[in-house]
Amino acid sequence: MKTSVIGFPRVGANRELKFASEKYFAGKITDSELQNTAKELRKTAWLLQKDAGIDYISSNDFSFYDNMLDTSFMLGVIPQRYKKLCLSKLDTFFAMARGYQSEKGDVTALPMKKWFNTNYHYIVPEFDDSVIVQLDDTKAREEYNEAKSYGVQTKVDVIGPYTFLKLSHFNGNRQLKDYISDVASAYKQLLSNAKEWGAEWIQLDEPALVLDMTSDDKELFDALYKTILDKKTIKVLLQTYFGDVRDFYKELLSFAFDGIGLDFVEGKQSLELLNNGDRPDCSLFAGVLCGKNIWKNNYEKTSALLDKIQAKWKGELVLSTSCSLLHVPYTTKNEQKLDQNILKYFAFAEEKLSELSEIASKNPAAFEKNSQLFKAERVAPNSEIAAKVANLKKDDFIRKPAFEEREAIQKKEFNLPLFPTTTIGSFPQTQDVRANRSGFKKGTVSKEDYIKFNQNKIAECIALQEEIGLDVLVHGEFERNDMVEYFGENLDGYIFTQNAWVQSYGTRCVKPPVVWGDVSRRNPITVEWSKFAQSCADKNSKKPVKGMLTGPVTILNWSFPREDISLKESAYQIALAIREEVLDLEKAGIRIIQIDEAALKEKLPLRKADWHSEYLDWAIPAFNLVHSGCKPQTQIHTHMCYSEFIPIIKNIDEMDADVITFEASRSNLEILKALKDNNFRTEVGPGVYDIHSPRVPSVEEIVNAVEKMKKYVPESKLWINPDCGLKTRGETETVASLKNLVEAARQTRK
């Protein structure tokens, strides 16, 4: 049986792409030096897959930032404001991803959203009326030939036209339907060109097919692919992932695809769909090896699934990953500190290549070793924690009194001005902050010195915010490496890796902790830092300082979860642990507590019919459980970012927080109308500027954003804040941006 990998991690085993890109942004290396790093990373990835015996290896799955942005460039979908900058192709690419500010011009970045149900973010393509679709397949051609020069024959991987158009924004007079013909012609030309390069296969990724489809969607797909596939001379693999294609399976069989890739991990109905027919002349690329988790595959179960698939599909069967391996760490080889009794249960991207080969070849020794691994008990259950979850009652999830009564109490309690200003939590993580934290972990910095350093930083941060004039302060989070990992380090049931980095967006990589066993709080986590920060404020402004926590759903969604218990049970375990922290903060005199749920929407099923039964019916209560025991005077904030929240806006209101801040700057404040239409009761702070861009927003720009917000959000409920935490930004731009934010609030109050 042949094997296929949809895509491979591009940042490198040691995040080489991240560091090279950041050096390029800082002007420390040239364009050619950055390109050389990229070439080495691609070469390593291709040869790893070839040496593992993978038959279908992808080229063009690499990107300096995001494949959707690459596709925009391939089709010439570059808005006029970026063309006017007259930058190089690479710098225009980065301007669209990160924003740009110099004497040549000042532009914000394109919107950024979550890629389906993952923590990866894509850059949203934008069609304005200046766009003329024209194929430029230079990148795909060069990377295909590059792989060939190393003796690696690849399938050319490109985001498909249906998914590209469905995820795009159309900001001019011309709308989606006006571009169908030109986009289809460009892809048709791409197929012809790829054949001329010598490619045998082209992989068109169409994950949007696993979403609910309307008759218009089906007509769009039909219009695109009837043109694209007409008289094709190259084999075409239609690749889907993150779910099943229940709305379109029969129709897919009628198209002249040479291969169809289906996800049998997240695609709940994929196996059942095969009962509706097959194509003996078409290869089925069966995604049976999970591309999103880090646990070793159970060979016996996977082989049994393959047998069932083989019994239904009469054509060739190719063993594949369920999605790109972009969503898992690179290799376990860099994990030097983890016990082998733990590490033996893990398979990162490189190890999954071996798993594919062993399953495909049905290697007896490998199967026996795998069988023994799954016969042993990995971790013993904690009966006390299980009992706490089992004994939860309905009242444990309800905060009293009702929101309106709490809101009135809190208005009197805090006496904040109209349009109160705050930040999301973190302040710039400078080199000395990282060095202090690293030294403490390595033992070269004593606990006393570590605490003293952070206290000095907190005091400086409080003083800075008071000087700037912010109304609700934060302590800066100088003790934290990551908003999930930091909490996981203080929870029993979690384990941590050294180098299991996963790309979140662009140069941003995260190192998700692993839920190993039952979860409970070991000791207070943030209380002392928050108390110290509030004591600093009490000496001068007496302004409230927010206690900063990460919510249970985000902690779970940004971890690698267990597979032996349900997500619901894991979420409730974490919620009980964070609830203890919330109540301890309240006892310590912290009057505002922010419980971030940045990843709330991440695990939302892609099909609306499954939203409540599979997710919302436990995700929203998990958040409610965390804060339901608080006094009415305690103001609970939450924060969300970079997801399409409009469809679940009513569910967000049911979280019963007092204030919610969320990303809105990159999405042109689209969520505001939904807030008004749904009579959203929670006080809100839509982000007024994009912290993922180095540019400094002007006072006028922020005032204009707030004026727009006022049309949709009652003035008494509107907060002013950045769209996310500030830890990735520089100090100079942060101070300048916040001063402009506060001045904009003052002008708006007038």
mmCIF file with all atom_site columns, N, CA and C in Angstrom, residues 87-116:
data_model
loop_
_atom_site.group_PDB
_atom_site.id
_atom_site.type_symbol
_atom_site.label_atom_id
_atom_site.label_alt_id
_atom_site.label_comp_id
_atom_site.label_asym_id
_atom_site.label_entity_id
_atom_site.label_seq_id
_atom_site.pdbx_PDB_ins_code
_atom_site.Cartn_x
_atom_site.Cartn_y
_atom_site.Cartn_z
_atom_site.occupancy
_atom_site.B_iso_or_equiv
_atom_site.pdbx_formal_charge
_atom_site.auth_seq_id
_atom_site.auth_comp_id
_atom_site.auth_asym_id
_atom_site.auth_atom_id
_atom_site.pdbx_PDB_model_num
ATOM 1  N N  . LEU A 1 87  ? 7.041   47.994 -2.958 1.00 0.00 ? 87  LEU A N  1
ATOM 2  C CA . LEU A 1 87  ? 8.051   47.189 -2.280 1.00 0.00 ? 87  LEU A CA 1
ATOM 3  C C  . LEU A 1 87  ? 8.421   45.980 -3.130 1.00 0.00 ? 87  LEU A C  1
ATOM 4  N N  . SER A 1 88  ? 9.433   45.249 -2.705 1.00 0.00 ? 88  SER A N  1
ATOM 5  C CA . SER A 1 88  ? 9.770   43.995 -3.370 1.00 0.00 ? 88  SER A CA 1
ATOM 6  C C  . SER A 1 88  ? 8.627   43.002 -3.174 1.00 0.00 ? 88  SER A C  1
ATOM 7  N N  . LYS A 1 89  ? 8.641   41.935 -3.937 1.00 0.00 ? 89  LYS A N  1
ATOM 8  C CA . LYS A 1 89  ? 7.584   40.933 -3.834 1.00 0.00 ? 89  LYS A CA 1
ATOM 9  C C  . LYS A 1 89  ? 7.518   40.361 -2.420 1.00 0.00 ? 89  LYS A C  1
ATOM 10 N N  . LEU A 1 90  ? 8.684   40.046 -1.842 1.00 0.00 ? 90  LEU A N  1
ATOM 11 C CA . LEU A 1 90  ? 8.720   39.470 -0.501 1.00 0.00 ? 90  LEU A CA 1
ATOM 12 C C  . LEU A 1 90  ? 8.228   40.473 0.536  1.00 0.00 ? 90  LEU A C  1
ATOM 13 N N  . ASP A 1 91  ? 8.644   41.723 0.408  1.00 0.00 ? 91  ASP A N  1
ATOM 14 C CA . ASP A 1 91  ? 8.234   42.727 1.391  1.00 0.00 ? 91  ASP A CA 1
ATOM 15 C C  . ASP A 1 91  ? 6.756   43.088 1.248  1.00 0.00 ? 91  ASP A C  1
ATOM 16 N N  . THR A 1 92  ? 6.229   43.037 0.044  1.00 0.00 ? 92  THR A N  1
ATOM 17 C CA . THR A 1 92  ? 4.787   43.225 -0.141 1.00 0.00 ? 92  THR A CA 1
ATOM 18 C C  . THR A 1 92  ? 4.024   42.098 0.547  1.00 0.00 ? 92  THR A C  1
ATOM 19 N N  . PHE A 1 93  ? 4.549   40.893 0.390  1.00 0.00 ? 93  PHE A N  1
ATOM 20 C CA . PHE A 1 93  ? 3.976   39.706 1.049  1.00 0.00 ? 93  PHE A CA 1
ATOM 21 C C  . PHE A 1 93  ? 3.906   39.919 2.564  1.00 0.00 ? 93  PHE A C  1
ATOM 22 N N  . PHE A 1 94  ? 5.008   40.361 3.144  1.00 0.00 ? 94  PHE A N  1
ATOM 23 C CA . PHE A 1 94  ? 5.041   40.583 4.596  1.00 0.00 ? 94  PHE A CA 1
ATOM 24 C C  . PHE A 1 94  ? 4.192   41.788 5.007  1.00 0.00 ? 94  PHE A C  1
ATOM 25 N N  . ALA A 1 95  ? 4.088   42.790 4.153  1.00 0.00 ? 95  ALA A N  1
ATOM 26 C CA . ALA A 1 95  ? 3.236   43.948 4.470  1.00 0.00 ? 95  ALA A CA 1
ATOM 27 C C  . ALA A 1 95  ? 1.779   43.518 4.577  1.00 0.00 ? 95  ALA A C  1
ATOM 28 N N  . MET A 1 96  ? 1.354   42.619 3.703  1.00 0.00 ? 96  MET A N  1
ATOM 29 C CA . MET A 1 96  ? -0.019  42.121 3.758  1.00 0.00 ? 96  MET A CA 1
ATOM 30 C C  . MET A 1 96  ? -0.245  41.275 5.007  1.00 0.00 ? 96  MET A C  1
ATOM 31 N N  . ALA A 1 97  ? 0.805   40.593 5.460  1.00 0.00 ? 97  ALA A N  1
ATOM 32 C CA . ALA A 1 97  ? 0.685   39.721 6.633  1.00 0.00 ? 97  ALA A CA 1
ATOM 33 C C  . ALA A 1 97  ? 0.816   40.472 7.947  1.00 0.00 ? 97  ALA A C  1
ATOM 34 N N  . ARG A 1 98  ? 1.680   41.522 7.978  1.00 0.00 ? 98  ARG A N  1
ATOM 35 C CA . ARG A 1 98  ? 2.048   42.151 9.242  1.00 0.00 ? 98  ARG A CA 1
ATOM 36 C C  . ARG A 1 98  ? 1.711   43.642 9.323  1.00 0.00 ? 98  ARG A C  1
ATOM 37 N N  . GLY A 1 99  ? 1.328   44.226 8.197  1.00 0.00 ? 99  GLY A N  1
ATOM 38 C CA . GLY A 1 99  ? 1.189   45.670 8.155  1.00 0.00 ? 99  GLY A CA 1
ATOM 39 C C  . GLY A 1 99  ? 2.520   46.320 7.817  1.00 0.00 ? 99  GLY A C  1
ATOM 40 N N  . TYR A 1 100 ? 2.492   47.606 7.520  1.00 0.00 ? 100 TYR A N  1
ATOM 41 C CA . TYR A 1 100 ? 3.720   48.297 7.110  1.00 0.00 ? 100 TYR A CA 1
ATOM 42 C C  . TYR A 1 100 ? 3.586   49.773 7.440  1.00 0.00 ? 100 TYR A C  1
ATOM 43 N N  . GLN A 1 101 ? 4.679   50.347 7.934  1.00 0.00 ? 101 GLN A N  1
ATOM 44 C CA . GLN A 1 101 ? 4.663   51.766 8.303  1.00 0.00 ? 101 GLN A CA 1
ATOM 45 C C  . GLN A 1 101 ? 6.047   52.355 8.078  1.00 0.00 ? 101 GLN A C  1
ATOM 46 N N  . SER A 1 102 ? 6.159   53.264 7.117  1.00 0.00 ? 102 SER A N  1
ATOM 47 C CA . SER A 1 102 ? 7.408   53.985 6.854  1.00 0.00 ? 102 SER A CA 1
ATOM 48 C C  . SER A 1 102 ? 7.070   55.200 6.012  1.00 0.00 ? 102 SER A C  1
ATOM 49 N N  . GLU A 1 103 ? 8.104   55.874 5.517  1.00 0.00 ? 103 GLU A N  1
ATOM 50 C CA . GLU A 1 103 ? 7.855   57.039 4.675  1.00 0.00 ? 103 GLU A CA 1
ATOM 51 C C  . GLU A 1 103 ? 7.179   56.652 3.356  1.00 0.00 ? 103 GLU A C  1
ATOM 52 N N  . LYS A 1 104 ? 7.260   55.364 2.994  1.00 0.00 ? 104 LYS A N  1
ATOM 53 C CA . LYS A 1 104 ? 6.619   54.900 1.757  1.00 0.00 ? 104 LYS A CA 1
ATOM 54 C C  . LYS A 1 104 ? 5.112   54.748 1.901  1.00 0.00 ? 104 LYS A C  1
ATOM 55 N N  . GLY A 1 105 ? 4.656   54.618 3.131  1.00 0.00 ? 105 GLY A N  1
ATOM 56 C CA . GLY A 1 105 ? 3.226   54.448 3.341  1.00 0.00 ? 105 GLY A CA 1
ATOM 57 C C  . GLY A 1 105 ? 2.913   53.815 4.679  1.00 0.00 ? 105 GLY A C  1
ATOM 58 N N  . ASP A 1 106 ? 1.633   53.781 4.999  1.00 0.00 ? 106 ASP A N  1
ATOM 59 C CA . ASP A 1 106 ? 1.166   53.239 6.284  1.00 0.00 ? 106 ASP A CA 1
ATOM 60 C C  . ASP A 1 106 ? -0.079  52.394 6.003  1.00 0.00 ? 106 ASP A C  1
ATOM 61 N N  . VAL A 1 107 ? 0.064   51.078 6.091  1.00 0.00 ? 107 VAL A N  1
ATOM 62 C CA . VAL A 1 107 ? -1.068  50.186 5.826  1.00 0.00 ? 107 VAL A CA 1
ATOM 63 C C  . VAL A 1 107 ? -1.181  49.158 6.954  1.00 0.00 ? 107 VAL A C  1
ATOM 64 N N  . THR A 1 108 ? -2.405  48.812 7.280  1.00 0.00 ? 108 THR A N  1
ATOM 65 C CA . THR A 1 108 ? -2.629  47.742 8.252  1.00 0.00 ? 108 THR A CA 1
ATOM 66 C C  . THR A 1 108 ? -2.547  46.402 7.548  1.00 0.00 ? 108 THR A C  1
ATOM 67 N N  . ALA A 1 109 ? -2.408  45.344 8.342  1.00 0.00 ? 109 ALA A N  1
ATOM 68 C CA . ALA A 1 109 ? -2.341  43.992 7.789  1.00 0.00 ? 109 ALA A CA 1
ATOM 69 C C  . ALA A 1 109 ? -3.726  43.525 7.356  1.00 0.00 ? 109 ALA A C  1
ATOM 70 N N  . LEU A 1 110 ? -3.752  42.517 6.509  1.00 0.00 ? 110 LEU A N  1
ATOM 71 C CA . LEU A 1 110 ? -5.012  41.875 6.158  1.00 0.00 ? 110 LEU A CA 1
ATOM 72 C C  . LEU A 1 110 ? -5.570  41.148 7.375  1.00 0.00 ? 110 LEU A C  1
ATOM 73 N N  . PRO A 1 111 ? -6.875  40.893 7.407  1.00 0.00 ? 111 PRO A N  1
ATOM 74 C CA . PRO A 1 111 ? -7.459  40.139 8.530  1.00 0.00 ? 111 PRO A CA 1
ATOM 75 C C  . PRO A 1 111 ? -6.800  38.768 8.682  1.00 0.00 ? 111 PRO A C  1
ATOM 76 N N  . MET A 1 112 ? -6.805  38.273 9.898  1.00 0.00 ? 112 MET A N  1
ATOM 77 C CA . MET A 1 112 ? -6.237  36.959 10.204 1.00 0.00 ? 112 MET A CA 1
ATOM 78 C C  . MET A 1 112 ? -7.278  36.165 10.986 1.00 0.00 ? 112 MET A C  1
ATOM 79 N N  . LYS A 1 113 ? -7.547  34.946 10.560 1.00 0.00 ? 113 LYS A N  1
ATOM 80 C CA . LYS A 1 113 ? -8.547  34.124 11.237 1.00 0.00 ? 113 LYS A CA 1
ATOM 81 C C  . LYS A 1 113 ? -8.032  32.709 11.443 1.00 0.00 ? 113 LYS A C  1
ATOM 82 N N  . LYS A 1 114 ? -8.718  31.994 12.353 1.00 0.00 ? 114 LYS A N  1
ATOM 83 C CA . LYS A 1 114 ? -8.344  30.600 12.623 1.00 0.00 ? 114 LYS A CA 1
ATOM 84 C C  . LYS A 1 114 ? -8.640  29.734 11.404 1.00 0.00 ? 114 LYS A C  1
ATOM 85 N N  . TRP A 1 115 ? -7.746  28.812 11.152 1.00 0.00 ? 115 TRP A N  1
ATOM 86 C CA . TRP A 1 115 ? -7.873  27.886 10.028 1.00 0.00 ? 115 TRP A CA 1
ATOM 87 C C  . TRP A 1 115 ? -8.764  26.722 10.457 1.00 0.00 ? 115 TRP A C  1
ATOM 88 N N  . PHE A 1 116 ? -10.037 26.825 10.122 1.00 0.00 ? 116 PHE A N  1
ATOM 89 C CA . PHE A 1 116 ? -11.025 25.812 10.476 1.00 0.00 ? 116 PHE A CA 1
ATOM 90 C C  . PHE A 1 116 ? -11.019 25.556 11.983 1.00 0.00 ? 116 PHE A C  1
#
